Amino acid sequence: MENHKMSVDTQSVAHPKTKGFPAEVSLNRLRQFGMPIALIVIVIYFSLASDVFLTGQNFRNVALQAAALSAVAVGQCFVILNADLDLSVGSAVALISVISAMAMAAAGAPVGIAAGLLTGAAIGLVNGLVVTRLRVMAFIATLAMLSIAQGLALRISKGVPITGIPGSFADLAFANVLGVPLPFLIAAALVVLGFLTLHFTRLGRNIYAVGGNTEAARLSGISVSKTKIAAYVVSGLCAAIASLILTARVGTGQPTLGASMSLESVAAVVLGGVSLFGGRGSIAGVAIGVGFVSILSNGLNLLNVSSYTQMMIVGAALIAAVAADQALTHKK
Amino acid sequence: MENHKMSVDTQSVAHPKTKGFPAEVSLNRLRQFGMPIALIVIVIYFSLASDVFLTGQNFRNVALQAAALSAVAVGQCFVILNADLDLSVGSAVALISVISAMAMAAAGAPVGIAAGLLTGAAIGLVNGLVVTRLRVMAFIATLAMLSIAQGLALRISKGVPITGIPGSFADLAFANVLGVPLPFLIAAALVVLGFLTLHFTRLGRNIYAVGGNTEAARLSGISVSKTKIAAYVVSGLCAAIASLILTARVGTGQPTLGASMSLESVAAVVLGGVSLFGGRGSIAGVAIGVGFVSILSNGLNLLNVSSYTQMMIVGAALIAAVAADQALTHKK
Amino acid sequence: MTDEPASPDDVVVQVRELSKVYPGVTALSNVEFDLRRGEIHALIGENGAGKSSLIRILSGDSRPSAGVLRVNGKLEHFSSPQDARRAGIVTVFQELSIVPALTVAENVVLGNQPATDLLGRIYSRRLARERTRSVFQTLGVSIDPDCRAETLSTGEMQLVEIARALLLDAPVLILDEPTASLSDSEAARLLDIMVRLRNAGKSLIFVSHRLGEALKVADRITVLRNGERVETRERHQVADTSELIQMMVGGRLERLFPTPNTNIGGVLFSAEGLTRRGKFEDISFAIRSGEILGFSGLVGAGRTEVMRSIIGADPLDAGRIVKHGVHFRVRDPRHAIETGIAYLSEDRKGAGLVLSLSGYENIVLSAMPRMFRSGYVNWTRVRAVASEIAQRMRFRGQLGSMTSTYSGGNQQKIAIGKCILSGADLLIFDEPTRGVDIGAKAEIYQLLHEAAEAGAAVVVVSSELPELMNIAHRILVMSAGRITGSFARSEFDEKTLLAAAFAGHAGANDKAPESLAA
Amino acid sequence: AGKPKIGIAMPTVEGDWYSAVLYGAETEAEKLGYEVVVLDAGGFGHPEKQVDQISNLIVQQVKAILTDPIDPATLDGAVRTAHQTGIPVIGLGTPVISANIEPDAAATSSQCQLGELMADGAKRLLPNGGTIAALAGPPGAYWATERYACFVKSIAGAKIDIVAERNSEEDPATALSIANDLLQRFPKVSLFYAADDTYGVGAGRAIQQAGRCGAVQVLMAGFGKAAEDTMRGGCAQFVVAQRTVLIGRTASDLADKLARGETPASRLVEVPFLSITPDHVGEVPLADIRQPADWKP
Ligand SMILES: Nc1ncnc2c1ncn2[C@@H]1O[C@H](COP(=O)(O)OP(=O)(O)OP(=O)(O)O)[C@@H](O)[C@H]1O
Ligand SMILES: Nc1ncnc2c1ncn2[C@@H]1O[C@H](COP(=O)(O)OP(=O)(O)OP(=O)(O)O)[C@@H](O)[C@H]1O
Ligand SMILES: [Mg+2]
Ligand SMILES: [Mg+2]
């Protein structure tokens, strides 16, 4: 007999890796250490440095400002977990703003909201189809969509803002529920919904599997295309919600709305510990990433730091936060 | 009977699978088919549709316009092959422009050029160190650097252009050598140099290895950090060359120069068939990617397509080109 | 030869005139193959013979260039593994397909996640865990379903994949080298399960380079050579492994193991008190020039971890290393290569090879600094040097194409070639013959022998005890992170070695599994 | 083939100002019998693209080039090349000033004068002095820098303090967030300076949200529809508007004259401004400021 290898009934052997608490939990804990600490550090710093930072009014401010970015980041997180990328969100927000504002002006807020959501889903669907069926790399596909949606938004709006949005809709942006701004509640609900979807549905688990190892997922019979398309549609819907929030805030349909959101949302997601290579990270981290970016910018404004200096400080703070996170995580 | 295992001399057996041409060549050929074809298609189309497209003057134009983007894309290609990303090039170009213009105004063109190159190398070095030593993800590290360099450029220049560049330097941008614009020659030389470096030096091969499988490269004795840092420095130097070309063209040191180059250079590289996940692709493809983008935009301008429509056409053309490329490449 | 067609309703999977051509490579030509209901059909052949290519077509992962495939008499054109699953064919592929960041339980239910609601949308962690536990129990493994898959050793990952396939309870189960990284008891258990499934009427295709396994469980055996079917035989028509080998390679037989080198020099390398907390403790050993030192132990004993720390891939908490009388600390793998220590990883896909590069480049990867001091790479030289090594390794394939297209065994040969070429005089080989055909094994043993003869010190980590007993001058046994025995060649004895392997597991049931008692 | 061409090189084609100026220039040029080629540099971050635009237009042998320079100083080389081929370059909104080249012509409303008029507005709104927070425009954009610099210079001595200034992208949502933060930091601020109506609408919304329209005033340049709504809603108190459509028309006229080899009466046409307050918001000659709603660029 040729195969006299030695081994043992492993059931009886204590395994070094199964000792202590499960690896999943410990890794997640560590992974979620650094950024929350960075967030707490800047909150403490700003509280000491500015006397208006730690007020209810300012927190409502920050919450309101962070709402749209959070919404976009939730969708972006789905796509990035899949090892894809959605750069189109920036102008998807603009296109949705224009279309829903026109629909609202013509047929009222509910129709406008529906039109916005539909547009978002359609953009996501096209992105997903282009990436899966035409096998165009996500970067190019969504950059192309960024350009297409921008052109379309400008064409439809003829380059100028759309006015005539019902005041009742615009007022929603300023509504508070139990003292909390409504847009923030919507965004928070979206984060929770995103979390639940990613962790407790088969779609969510498939997204992690496809992002973590596409080949393994495919060989195990998971439909990679369907999973990717679903993630893009989620991203489109989230962009629609963000767009509606922003449209209500500025009170007009804007063909240039949210241009910086493509990169910002990716940054927030990556900052939250989600790997651009897919399959790793959690939406809880993303919320912290959005919080970090938003509070940083709010705090610097409260300290009345000049714009140019702010740019430098924001850059340095991003590096410092992630470096601290990494130092805490891999203490090899 | 355990040791009496047998074997046979298989060297004498003819192998059917080594018939035909080597797979290496065929794979590369296929990979390089789609985009050149797309490029040829648009060139033919524009030649038929516009009577000025196929003129020497227009080709000089395109060559001049493509020069800076090519230079940046060469550096970006080094970084992306390494499975990293350099988003900082956009504002690196601006910062280098401001610094070299100031140096030139004070001490003449040679000093200014040296200052520009040094600044570029320094930015690359910092990027590389932040990515490798502080283990900050490339996306965040270079996005942070984008912000820092932008802030610095605006601060140094106080937000206004730096004038006083020697006319002799500015004239270089409009100089022709044997009828070919000098900036284009410089960019072309850079592409060739990049190609040679990637294919015929250890650094180049290490970049492919690290990008292809970081762990395997590390265990094989390749210094991952050094390789990554070197790629970032190359990217910084390329950005410096692009910045000097642009500075000469606009005749002033501009604190907002080249802002779109971050995404454009990544797009050109990806379009050229280089994988964002590293290790695959060639700089020849990148040259074709830059050519495609530049000629597309030039042709659409000549056809007098309205700006909004152009945005949509550019997006659609990107998708079409890549989809065609993919359809030709993977015929599984 | 039993080639007469079986009665149609007996045949579950039928393949006729199947060919598969890759650019420049004919992986399969005109292959005929039948899988009957309720049989275990072994598929054997050298590395690159086309076994996995056939399996990939049967399981919908790739499409044939020509030929037909029928499942239960119905013509099928699979376009994805999903299609094959729907038709009742489930496969464990040769290359591991594990999602590292997910838990073990999630990997086991991958593609088949249990749901709690009627629509099947809500994922049930509890059910996933339960199902994982129960299938693990059948397999006799004790991996925690909640730990991350990336922390598993290669063998454990293999078990997870097998569990995934078993859970589906499909009528046709295909296993491509499932035992390559399993230890004997796990492999034996798997073979038992296969027999049970066969007896329950399932059909199985089984690939293995361990010919003994094929002879033990198969009802029929098909031999492939160079992409063609040599023949299919009933089990009782095959006398022994040597007959199979003859069918596989179609030629003359020679010895598998070389006579050990007798020219042993002075101590070349020694490790003193190496410790990495939680992984291994107080590992000390010395190795002389010309010597082959075997490392034996159970799966998860910590051998790989020790080797990785020696080359600086993982940190050490304590201990030091002495080479040629100089003691130093290895900073990183590059430093290890510079000081003449080369390492072959047990995980060739993850840590051994750059699959996107050609074979040429992988072979010279570690030797580059030595070969091209100026930094300029001379491709003519690369090709010449790499071709020579590949020829010595009896590599079959095209060195110029991407390594990802090579058969598993050929990839292994490239990885070994890289270590040999690095010019190191301490060679550490972790499972060097995993997934390698028997002819190539002989070749690898010969290479190890030659390296030792040329004065190198060779460390071989292997789970195959007979292999170590035949090639090593000495064997160290590790158990639960400690060295529990050291044996000179004259003391080699399976029982003693096994006892040492169990020594570290106090409180465990200390007797060797029955499968080894015979 | 056919009609002679006039080229227009724009920094961007998004927003009220750009649409209106394009409308003026395009319709006038078309009326004069030209085909119009409009190029877009995609924003203020790409001065180099504008140089490309000029050379792309030269290749097309346009009769004249209208351009709104991102930064006038960058066009030196490009204008020189144009002159070599005999193509005049006309400033559209901002003159093409350069060190070495005699400007051909320009139809402008001086950015500096606009800043001064805004300073007058500030003095009117804050007769007893007060504090200003400035949304100063996109970083590095010539028009914004120049406008703001002159504004700052001419409010000097009026007991008006600028307590904060920010440069940001031209996006109303971003402007809104910044205005929000500044209101938080400086609750007693009396006036927001907004570089144009995109920023102004953002500031107006922020103040509206805080329920302080009127208590905190808004001063902006530009009078798009959204700006008008803001003013009518009581959240903007003073607008200095350029007669954008008129600027475009005048520039096209100048181009036509130069292209036909005529010498225009004046090479540098200053198009006067409109100062708009809530009292006479209904009396604004909108035809000079905005394109009709059904016009497509
Ligand atoms: N994607 C591919 N592209 C090109 N050639 C390929 C590809 N996949 C397999 N081949 C070639 O097909 C031949 C058969 O490979 P296959 O993997 O079927 O061998 P195998 O019998 O499974 O060998 P092993 O025992 O080493 O696993 C090999 O020469 C291999 O190089
Ligand atoms: N990154 C990791 N995190 C946690 N545990 C790990 C990690 N890598 C390996 N292990 C575990 O450490 C133990 C020792 O593994 P090692 O690979 O050194 O054993 P080995 O003796 O080489 O056995 P094998 O034959 O399975 O390779 C294994 O049980 C393995 O599961
Ligand atoms: Mg195989
Ligand atoms: Mg091991």
CSV table of N, CA and C in Angstrom, one decimal, chain A residues 6-18, chain C residues 135-144 152-153 155-157 159-160 181-187 189 297-301 303 501-502 505 507-509 511-513 515:
chain,number,residue,atom,x,y,z
A,6,MET,N,0.2,9.5,8.0
A,6,MET,CA,-0.3,9.4,9.3
A,6,MET,C,-1.2,10.6,9.5
A,7,SER,N,-2.1,10.3,10.3
A,7,SER,CA,-3.0,11.3,10.7
A,7,SER,C,-3.8,10.7,11.9
A,8,VAL,N,-4.9,11.4,12.2
A,8,VAL,CA,-5.5,11.0,13.4
A,8,VAL,C,-7.0,11.4,13.3
A,9,ASP,N,-7.8,10.8,14.0
A,9,ASP,CA,-9.1,11.2,14.1
A,9,ASP,C,-9.1,12.6,14.8
A,10,THR,N,-9.4,13.5,14.0
A,10,THR,CA,-9.2,14.9,14.5
A,10,THR,C,-10.2,15.3,15.5
A,11,GLN,N,-11.3,14.5,15.6
A,11,GLN,CA,-12.3,14.9,16.6
A,11,GLN,C,-11.7,14.9,18.0
A,12,SER,N,-10.7,14.0,18.2
A,12,SER,CA,-10.2,13.9,19.5
A,12,SER,C,-9.1,14.8,19.8
A,13,VAL,N,-8.6,15.5,18.8
A,13,VAL,CA,-7.4,16.3,19.0
A,13,VAL,C,-7.8,17.8,19.2
A,14,ALA,N,-7.2,18.3,20.2
A,14,ALA,CA,-7.5,19.8,20.4
A,14,ALA,C,-6.9,20.6,19.3
A,15,HIS,N,-7.7,21.4,18.7
A,15,HIS,CA,-7.2,22.2,17.6
A,15,HIS,C,-6.8,23.5,18.0
A,16,PRO,N,-5.6,23.9,17.7
A,16,PRO,CA,-5.2,25.2,18.2
A,16,PRO,C,-6.1,26.4,17.8
A,17,LYS,N,-6.6,26.3,16.6
A,17,LYS,CA,-7.4,27.4,16.1
A,17,LYS,C,-8.8,27.5,16.7
A,18,THR,N,-9.3,26.3,17.2
A,18,THR,CA,-10.6,26.4,17.8
A,18,THR,C,-10.7,26.7,19.2
C,135,VAL,N,-22.8,17.0,8.6
C,135,VAL,CA,-22.0,16.4,7.5
C,135,VAL,C,-20.5,16.2,8.0
C,136,PHE,N,-20.1,17.1,8.8
C,136,PHE,CA,-18.7,16.9,9.4
C,136,PHE,C,-18.6,15.6,10.2
C,137,GLN,N,-19.7,15.4,10.9
C,137,GLN,CA,-19.8,14.2,11.7
C,137,GLN,C,-19.6,12.9,10.8
C,138,THR,N,-20.3,12.9,9.7
C,138,THR,CA,-20.2,11.8,8.8
C,138,THR,C,-18.7,11.7,8.3
C,139,LEU,N,-18.1,12.8,8.0
C,139,LEU,CA,-16.8,12.8,7.5
C,139,LEU,C,-15.8,12.6,8.7
C,140,GLY,N,-16.2,12.7,9.9
C,140,GLY,CA,-15.3,12.5,11.0
C,140,GLY,C,-14.3,13.7,11.2
C,141,VAL,N,-14.8,14.9,10.9
C,141,VAL,CA,-13.9,16.0,11.2
C,141,VAL,C,-14.4,16.9,12.3
C,142,SER,N,-13.5,17.6,12.9
C,142,SER,CA,-14.0,18.5,14.0
C,142,SER,C,-13.5,19.9,13.8
C,143,ILE,N,-13.9,20.5,12.7
C,143,ILE,CA,-13.6,21.9,12.5
C,143,ILE,C,-14.7,22.7,13.0
C,144,ASP,N,-14.4,23.8,13.6
C,144,ASP,CA,-15.4,24.7,14.2
C,144,ASP,C,-16.2,25.4,13.0
C,152,LEU,N,-7.9,27.9,8.0
C,152,LEU,CA,-7.8,26.4,7.9
C,152,LEU,C,-6.5,26.1,7.2
C,153,SER,N,-6.0,24.9,7.5
C,153,SER,CA,-4.9,24.4,6.7
C,153,SER,C,-5.5,23.8,5.4
C,155,GLY,N,-5.5,20.9,4.1
C,155,GLY,CA,-6.2,19.7,4.2
C,155,GLY,C,-7.6,20.0,4.7
C,156,GLU,N,-7.7,20.9,5.7
C,156,GLU,CA,-9.0,21.2,6.3
C,156,GLU,C,-9.9,21.8,5.2
C,157,MET,N,-9.3,22.7,4.4
C,157,MET,CA,-10.2,23.3,3.4
C,157,MET,C,-10.7,22.2,2.4
C,159,LEU,N,-11.5,19.3,3.1
C,159,LEU,CA,-12.6,18.6,3.8
C,159,LEU,C,-13.9,19.5,3.7
C,160,VAL,N,-13.7,20.8,3.8
C,160,VAL,CA,-14.9,21.6,3.7
C,160,VAL,C,-15.5,21.5,2.3
C,181,SER,N,-4.7,16.4,-0.3
C,181,SER,CA,-4.1,17.0,0.9
C,181,SER,C,-4.7,16.4,2.1
C,182,LEU,N,-5.3,15.2,2.0
C,182,LEU,CA,-5.8,14.6,3.2
C,182,LEU,C,-4.8,13.7,3.9
C,183,SER,N,-5.0,13.5,5.1
C,183,SER,CA,-4.2,12.5,5.8
C,183,SER,C,-4.9,11.2,5.7
C,184,ASP,N,-4.2,10.1,6.1
C,184,ASP,CA,-4.7,8.8,5.8
C,184,ASP,C,-6.0,8.5,6.4
C,185,SER,N,-6.2,8.9,7.7
C,185,SER,CA,-7.5,8.5,8.3
C,185,SER,C,-8.7,9.2,7.6
C,186,GLU,N,-8.4,10.5,7.3
C,186,GLU,CA,-9.5,11.2,6.6
C,186,GLU,C,-9.8,10.7,5.2
C,187,ALA,N,-8.7,10.3,4.5
C,187,ALA,CA,-8.9,9.7,3.2
C,187,ALA,C,-9.6,8.4,3.3
C,189,ARG,N,-11.7,7.5,5.6
C,189,ARG,CA,-13.1,7.8,5.9
C,189,ARG,C,-13.9,8.2,4.6
C,297,GLY,N,4.2,14.3,10.9
C,297,GLY,CA,3.3,14.8,12.0
C,297,GLY,C,1.8,14.7,11.4
C,298,LEU,N,0.9,15.0,12.3
C,298,LEU,CA,-0.5,14.9,11.9
C,298,LEU,C,-0.8,16.2,11.2
C,299,VAL,N,-2.0,16.2,10.5
C,299,VAL,CA,-2.5,17.5,9.9
C,299,VAL,C,-2.6,18.5,11.0
C,300,GLY,N,-2.1,19.7,10.8
C,300,GLY,CA,-2.2,20.8,11.8
C,300,GLY,C,-1.2,20.7,12.9
C,301,ALA,N,-0.1,19.9,12.8
C,301,ALA,CA,0.9,19.7,13.8
C,301,ALA,C,1.7,21.0,14.0
C,303,ARG,N,3.9,22.1,11.3
C,303,ARG,CA,5.1,22.0,10.6
C,303,ARG,C,5.2,23.2,9.6
C,501,ALA,N,3.9,11.0,16.8
C,501,ALA,CA,3.0,12.0,16.3
C,501,ALA,C,1.8,12.2,17.2
C,502,PHE,N,1.4,11.2,18.0
C,502,PHE,CA,0.3,11.4,18.9
C,502,PHE,C,0.7,11.9,20.2
C,505,HIS,N,-0.6,15.0,22.0
C,505,HIS,CA,-2.1,15.2,22.3
C,505,HIS,C,-2.5,14.5,23.5
C,507,GLY,N,-4.5,13.3,26.5
C,507,GLY,CA,-5.9,13.2,26.7
C,507,GLY,C,-6.7,12.8,25.5
C,508,ALA,N,-6.0,12.8,24.4
C,508,ALA,CA,-6.7,12.3,23.2
C,508,ALA,C,-6.7,10.8,23.2
C,509,ASN,N,-7.6,10.2,22.4
C,509,ASN,CA,-7.5,8.8,22.4
C,509,ASN,C,-6.3,8.3,21.6
C,511,LYS,N,-4.7,5.8,20.6
C,511,LYS,CA,-4.4,4.7,19.7
C,511,LYS,C,-4.5,5.2,18.3
C,512,ALA,N,-3.7,4.6,17.5
C,512,ALA,CA,-3.7,5.0,16.0
C,512,ALA,C,-5.0,4.5,15.5
C,513,PRO,N,-5.6,5.2,14.5
C,513,PRO,CA,-6.8,4.7,13.8
C,513,PRO,C,-6.7,3.3,13.2
C,515,SER,N,-7.4,2.2,10.5
C,515,SER,CA,-6.9,2.1,9.1
C,515,SER,C,-5.4,1.9,9.0
